[in-house]
Amino acid sequence: MIELKNIHKSYASRDKVVEALAGVSLDIAQGEIFGIIGRSGAGKSTLIRMLNLLERPTSGSVLLHGQDITKISEAALRTLRHKIGMVFQHFNLLTSRTVLQNVAFPLRLAGMDKQARTERALALLELVGLQDHAYKYPRQLSGGQQQRVGIARALANEPELLLCDEATSALDPETTQSILNLVLDINRRFGITVVLITHSMDVIRSVCDRVAIIDNGRIAESGEVVEVFLHPQHATTLSLLSESGVDADGWKELIEGVPGRIVRLTYRGHSTARPLLSQASRDLDVNLSILQGQSAKSRIRPMGSWCWLWMPILRAMSHWRHFFGIIRSITRY
């Protein structure tokens, strides 16, 4: 659906040129939830704003359904943006208008008559669970409720693409999860492609199909969320995972000077719930110590992310081959 080809974006200041994006290439499939994660200043907000050309690239192409939208007219771009909804970090609601009027505002700009836009806005408020708050003002709502209004407004013109720019970073954890569940429901119900940026790996794990890690204006790595969590390749990815509780080095001081062998086991899918380690221990007649590990759920399926094990030195290489044979047989889908 979306393809970014060698995107560069530079900003000129008085004494230097700052390169916010440096040759970014990505593809986003129709109907998926795609996450973009990075630290402050990494370029993620600039990148997501390329998708509706709120920011224009210095060079490179932005393709939507195969069409390079950097080359279309301003009139065609305004029409295109009706099919791209955007949800903002700080809600950006019109404080002098009611919740209903906020949701109906894009429809008014699109020229829809008052009765039709009111009916559409009320239906969207029901979708996001705010039908009883239609005639309140934003100041009368909680942060989570205001973001639900923002989501309803973004859906007003029946978009095929929903952009979420740090949509949960101003919310508490419980409210964040409720908003993420709503985004998941919208994606499943309507097949809308969702692109979200965040600084939280937990957000990525909860809702995304695929993820790109951006660092200093470049894509450090990308792929399916499960693969990136299980087999991180870049230092930035490891650091972000560590901040969410996945510390790949935390076990080292536990086994310093202790003889034995360390095994890193990763597993996913329904094998997460199977008694893998107890079976291996029984078959090998050896005790296993779990030094560190984490199990989690990735979007809609279980994901046993990783586990560090300590094992005494086995008596023969055949035991190692048998151990890894057990692992392979149990961890298949």
Coordinates of C-alpha atoms in Angstrom, one line a residue:
M1 CA 0.0 0.0 0.0
I2 CA 2.7 2.5 1.1
E3 CA 6.3 2.6 -0.1
L4 CA 9.0 5.0 0.9
K5 CA 12.0 5.1 -1.4
N6 CA 15.2 6.7 -0.3
I7 CA 13.6 9.5 1.7
H8 CA 15.9 12.4 2.7
K9 CA 14.7 15.4 4.7
S10 CA 17.0 18.3 5.6
Y11 CA 16.4 21.5 7.5
A12 CA 18.6 24.5 7.1
S13 CA 19.5 26.6 10.1
R14 CA 21.7 29.7 10.2
D15 CA 25.0 27.9 10.4
K16 CA 24.3 24.3 9.3
V17 CA 22.0 21.8 7.6
V18 CA 20.3 19.2 9.8
E19 CA 19.4 15.9 8.2
A20 CA 16.3 14.6 9.9
L21 CA 15.9 11.6 7.5
A22 CA 18.9 10.1 5.7
G23 CA 17.8 7.6 3.0
V24 CA 14.8 5.9 4.6
S25 CA 13.1 3.1 2.6
L26 CA 10.1 1.3 3.9
D27 CA 7.1 -0.6 2.7
I28 CA 3.8 -0.9 4.6
A29 CA 1.2 -3.5 3.6
Q30 CA -2.5 -2.8 3.3
G31 CA -4.4 -3.7 6.5
E32 CA -1.5 -4.1 8.8
I33 CA -0.5 -2.1 11.9
F34 CA 3.0 -0.9 11.4
G35 CA 5.0 0.6 14.2
I36 CA 7.8 3.1 14.0
I37 CA 9.9 3.5 17.2
G38 CA 12.9 5.6 18.1
R39 CA 14.2 8.0 20.7
S40 CA 13.4 11.7 20.7
G41 CA 15.0 13.4 17.8
A42 CA 15.5 10.1 15.8
G43 CA 13.2 11.3 13.0
K44 CA 10.1 9.3 13.6
S45 CA 7.6 12.2 13.7
T46 CA 9.1 13.6 10.6
L47 CA 8.8 10.2 8.9
I48 CA 5.1 9.7 9.7
R49 CA 4.3 13.2 8.5
M50 CA 5.8 12.2 5.1
L51 CA 2.9 9.8 4.6
N52 CA 0.4 12.6 4.2
L53 CA 2.9 15.2 3.1
L54 CA 2.5 17.4 6.0
E55 CA 6.3 17.3 5.6
R56 CA 7.7 17.1 2.1
P57 CA 10.9 15.1 1.5
T58 CA 14.0 17.0 0.3
S59 CA 14.4 14.0 -2.0
G60 CA 12.9 10.5 -2.5
S61 CA 9.5 9.2 -3.3
V62 CA 6.3 8.5 -1.3
L63 CA 4.1 6.0 -3.1
L64 CA 0.5 5.3 -2.1
H65 CA -1.0 2.4 -4.1
G66 CA 1.9 2.8 -6.6
Q67 CA 1.3 6.6 -7.1
D68 CA 4.1 9.0 -6.1
I69 CA 2.1 11.5 -4.1
T70 CA 5.0 14.0 -4.0
K71 CA 4.2 14.7 -7.7
I72 CA 0.4 15.3 -7.5
S73 CA -1.2 18.7 -7.5
E74 CA -2.2 20.5 -4.3
A75 CA -5.9 20.0 -5.2
A76 CA -5.4 16.3 -5.6
L77 CA -3.4 16.2 -2.4
R78 CA -6.2 17.8 -0.5
T79 CA -8.6 15.2 -1.8
L80 CA -6.2 12.4 -0.9
R81 CA -5.8 13.7 2.7
H82 CA -9.6 13.0 3.2
K83 CA -8.6 9.3 3.1
I84 CA -5.8 9.7 5.6
G85 CA -6.8 10.2 9.2
M86 CA -4.4 11.4 11.9
V87 CA -4.4 11.1 15.6
F88 CA -2.2 13.5 17.6
Q89 CA -0.3 13.2 20.9
H90 CA -2.0 16.2 22.5
F91 CA -5.5 15.6 21.0
N92 CA -5.7 19.0 19.1
L93 CA -9.4 19.3 19.8
L94 CA -11.4 22.5 19.2
T95 CA -12.0 23.7 22.8
S96 CA -14.9 26.0 21.9
R97 CA -16.9 23.2 20.2
T98 CA -18.7 20.2 21.6
V99 CA -17.5 16.7 21.2
L100 CA -20.1 16.1 18.5
Q101 CA -19.0 19.3 16.6
N102 CA -15.3 18.2 16.8
V103 CA -16.0 14.9 15.2
A104 CA -18.3 16.4 12.6
F105 CA -15.8 19.2 11.7
P106 CA -13.9 17.3 8.9
L107 CA -17.3 16.4 7.4
R108 CA -18.3 20.0 7.4
L109 CA -15.1 20.9 5.6
A110 CA -15.8 18.1 3.1
G111 CA -19.2 19.7 2.3
M112 CA -21.5 17.1 3.9
D113 CA -24.9 18.5 4.9
K114 CA -25.7 19.0 8.6
Q115 CA -28.0 16.1 9.2
A116 CA -25.7 13.6 7.5
R117 CA -22.6 14.7 9.3
T118 CA -24.5 14.7 12.6
E119 CA -25.6 11.1 12.1
R120 CA -22.1 10.1 11.0
A121 CA -20.5 11.8 14.0
L122 CA -23.0 10.2 16.5
A123 CA -22.3 6.7 15.0
L124 CA -18.5 7.3 15.4
L125 CA -19.0 8.4 19.0
E126 CA -20.8 5.2 19.7
L127 CA -18.0 3.3 18.1
V128 CA -15.4 4.8 20.5
G129 CA -17.8 4.5 23.5
L130 CA -18.6 8.2 23.9
Q131 CA -22.2 8.4 22.7
D132 CA -23.3 9.8 26.1
H133 CA -20.7 12.7 25.9
A134 CA -21.7 14.1 22.5
Y135 CA -22.7 17.5 23.9
K136 CA -19.9 18.0 26.4
Y137 CA -16.8 20.1 25.7
P138 CA -13.3 18.7 25.6
R139 CA -12.4 20.3 29.0
Q140 CA -15.1 18.1 30.6
L141 CA -13.4 14.9 29.4
S142 CA -10.5 12.9 30.7
G143 CA -7.3 12.6 28.6
G144 CA -8.3 9.1 27.4
Q145 CA -11.8 10.3 26.5
Q146 CA -10.3 13.3 24.6
Q147 CA -8.1 10.9 22.6
R148 CA -11.2 8.8 21.7
V149 CA -12.7 11.9 20.3
G150 CA -9.6 12.5 18.3
I151 CA -9.8 8.9 17.0
A152 CA -13.5 9.4 16.1
R153 CA -12.6 12.6 14.3
A154 CA -9.8 10.9 12.4
L155 CA -12.3 8.2 11.2
A156 CA -14.9 10.8 10.0
N157 CA -14.1 10.6 6.3
E158 CA -13.8 6.8 6.3
P159 CA -10.0 6.8 5.8
E160 CA -8.1 3.9 4.5
L161 CA -5.0 4.9 6.4
L162 CA -4.8 6.0 10.1
L163 CA -1.7 7.8 11.3
C164 CA -1.1 7.8 15.1
D165 CA 1.6 10.3 16.2
E166 CA 2.5 9.4 19.8
A167 CA -1.2 8.9 20.4
T168 CA -0.7 7.3 23.8
S169 CA 2.4 9.0 25.2
A170 CA 0.3 11.5 27.3
L171 CA -1.8 8.8 28.9
D172 CA -1.4 6.6 31.9
P173 CA -0.7 2.8 31.3
E174 CA -4.3 1.6 31.8
T175 CA -5.7 4.3 29.5
T176 CA -3.0 3.6 27.0
Q177 CA -4.0 -0.1 26.8
S178 CA -7.7 0.9 26.3
I179 CA -6.7 3.2 23.4
L180 CA -4.5 0.5 21.9
N181 CA -7.4 -2.0 22.2
L182 CA -9.6 0.5 20.4
V183 CA -7.1 0.9 17.6
L184 CA -6.9 -2.9 17.2
D185 CA -10.7 -3.2 17.0
I186 CA -10.8 -0.5 14.3
N187 CA -8.1 -2.2 12.3
R188 CA -9.9 -5.6 12.6
R189 CA -13.4 -4.3 11.9
F190 CA -12.6 -2.0 9.0
G191 CA -9.3 -3.2 7.6
I192 CA -7.8 0.2 8.0
T193 CA -4.0 0.4 7.7
V194 CA -2.5 1.9 10.8
V195 CA 0.9 3.5 11.2
L196 CA 1.9 4.5 14.7
I197 CA 5.0 6.0 16.2
T198 CA 6.0 5.5 19.8
H199 CA 8.9 5.4 22.1
S200 CA 7.6 2.3 23.9
M201 CA 8.4 -1.2 22.9
D202 CA 5.4 -2.3 25.0
V203 CA 3.1 -0.4 22.6
I204 CA 4.8 -2.1 19.6
R205 CA 4.4 -5.5 21.2
S206 CA 0.7 -5.0 22.0
V207 CA -0.6 -4.0 18.7
C208 CA 1.8 -4.0 15.8
D209 CA 2.4 -6.6 13.0
R210 CA 5.7 -5.2 11.9
V211 CA 8.1 -2.5 13.3
A212 CA 10.9 -0.3 12.1
I213 CA 13.5 1.1 14.5
I214 CA 14.7 4.5 13.5
D215 CA 18.0 5.9 14.8
N216 CA 19.6 9.2 13.7
G217 CA 17.3 9.5 10.7
R218 CA 18.1 6.0 9.4
I219 CA 16.2 2.6 9.8
A220 CA 18.4 0.6 12.2
E221 CA 16.3 -2.6 11.6
S222 CA 12.8 -3.6 10.7
G223 CA 10.7 -6.8 10.5
E224 CA 7.9 -8.7 12.1
V225 CA 7.5 -7.7 15.7
V226 CA 8.1 -11.3 17.0
E227 CA 11.4 -11.6 15.1
V228 CA 12.6 -8.2 16.2
F229 CA 11.8 -9.0 19.9
L230 CA 13.3 -12.5 19.7
H231 CA 16.4 -11.6 17.6
P232 CA 17.3 -7.9 18.0
Q233 CA 20.3 -6.9 15.8
H234 CA 20.9 -3.3 16.5
A235 CA 22.2 -1.6 19.7
T236 CA 19.3 0.8 19.7
T237 CA 16.8 -2.1 19.6
L238 CA 18.5 -3.8 22.5
S239 CA 18.5 -0.5 24.5
L240 CA 14.8 0.0 23.8
L241 CA 14.0 -3.6 24.8
S242 CA 16.0 -3.2 28.0
E243 CA 13.9 -0.2 28.9
S244 CA 10.8 -2.3 28.6
G245 CA 12.2 -5.0 30.9
V246 CA 14.1 -7.2 28.5
D247 CA 17.7 -6.9 29.7
A248 CA 19.9 -9.3 27.7
D249 CA 22.9 -8.8 30.0
G250 CA 21.3 -8.8 33.4
W251 CA 22.1 -12.5 34.1
K252 CA 25.9 -12.3 33.6
E253 CA 26.9 -11.4 37.1
L254 CA 24.7 -14.3 38.4
I255 CA 26.9 -17.0 36.9
E256 CA 30.4 -15.4 37.0
G257 CA 32.9 -18.2 37.8
V258 CA 30.3 -20.9 37.8
P259 CA 31.2 -23.9 35.5
G260 CA 28.6 -24.9 33.0
R261 CA 27.1 -23.8 29.8
I262 CA 24.8 -20.9 29.0
V263 CA 22.0 -21.4 26.5
R264 CA 19.8 -18.7 25.0
L265 CA 16.4 -20.2 24.1
T266 CA 13.8 -18.2 22.1
Y267 CA 10.4 -19.6 21.4
R268 CA 7.1 -18.3 20.0
G269 CA 3.6 -19.2 19.1
H270 CA 1.7 -21.9 21.0
S271 CA 4.9 -23.6 22.2
T272 CA 5.0 -20.8 24.8
A273 CA 2.5 -22.7 26.9
R274 CA 4.2 -26.1 26.6
P275 CA 6.4 -27.6 29.3
L276 CA 9.6 -27.4 27.2
L277 CA 12.2 -27.1 30.0
S278 CA 10.8 -29.7 32.2
Q279 CA 10.7 -32.2 29.3
A280 CA 14.3 -31.4 28.4
S281 CA 15.4 -31.8 32.0
R282 CA 13.6 -35.2 32.3
D283 CA 15.0 -36.5 29.0
L284 CA 18.6 -35.4 29.8
D285 CA 18.4 -36.2 33.5
V286 CA 20.0 -32.9 34.3
N287 CA 18.9 -29.8 36.3
L288 CA 18.4 -26.5 34.4
S289 CA 18.5 -23.1 36.0
I290 CA 16.6 -20.2 34.5
L291 CA 18.8 -17.2 34.9
Q292 CA 16.5 -14.7 33.3
G293 CA 13.6 -14.7 30.9
Q294 CA 10.3 -13.2 29.8
S295 CA 7.1 -14.4 28.2
A296 CA 4.7 -12.0 26.6
K297 CA 1.9 -11.7 24.1
S298 CA 2.5 -10.1 20.7
R299 CA -0.7 -8.5 19.5
I300 CA -3.1 -11.6 19.2
R301 CA -0.8 -14.6 19.7
P302 CA 1.5 -15.7 22.6
M303 CA 5.2 -14.9 22.2
G304 CA 7.7 -16.6 24.5
S305 CA 10.3 -14.0 23.9
W306 CA 13.6 -15.3 25.4
C307 CA 15.1 -17.3 28.2
W308 CA 18.7 -17.7 29.5
L309 CA 19.5 -21.1 30.9
W310 CA 22.4 -22.4 32.9
M311 CA 23.3 -26.1 32.4
P312 CA 26.1 -28.1 33.9
I313 CA 28.7 -29.4 31.5
L314 CA 27.1 -32.5 30.0
R315 CA 28.8 -35.8 29.8
A316 CA 29.0 -36.1 26.1
M317 CA 28.4 -34.1 22.9
S318 CA 25.5 -36.5 22.1
H319 CA 23.7 -35.0 25.1
W320 CA 23.9 -31.6 23.6
R321 CA 22.7 -32.8 20.2
H322 CA 19.8 -34.5 22.0
F323 CA 19.0 -31.3 24.0
F324 CA 18.9 -29.1 20.9
G325 CA 16.8 -31.8 19.1
I326 CA 14.2 -31.5 21.9
I327 CA 14.2 -27.8 21.6
R328 CA 13.7 -27.9 17.9
S329 CA 10.9 -30.4 18.1
I330 CA 9.0 -28.5 20.8
T331 CA 9.4 -25.0 19.4
R332 CA 8.0 -25.7 15.9
Y333 CA 4.7 -24.0 15.1

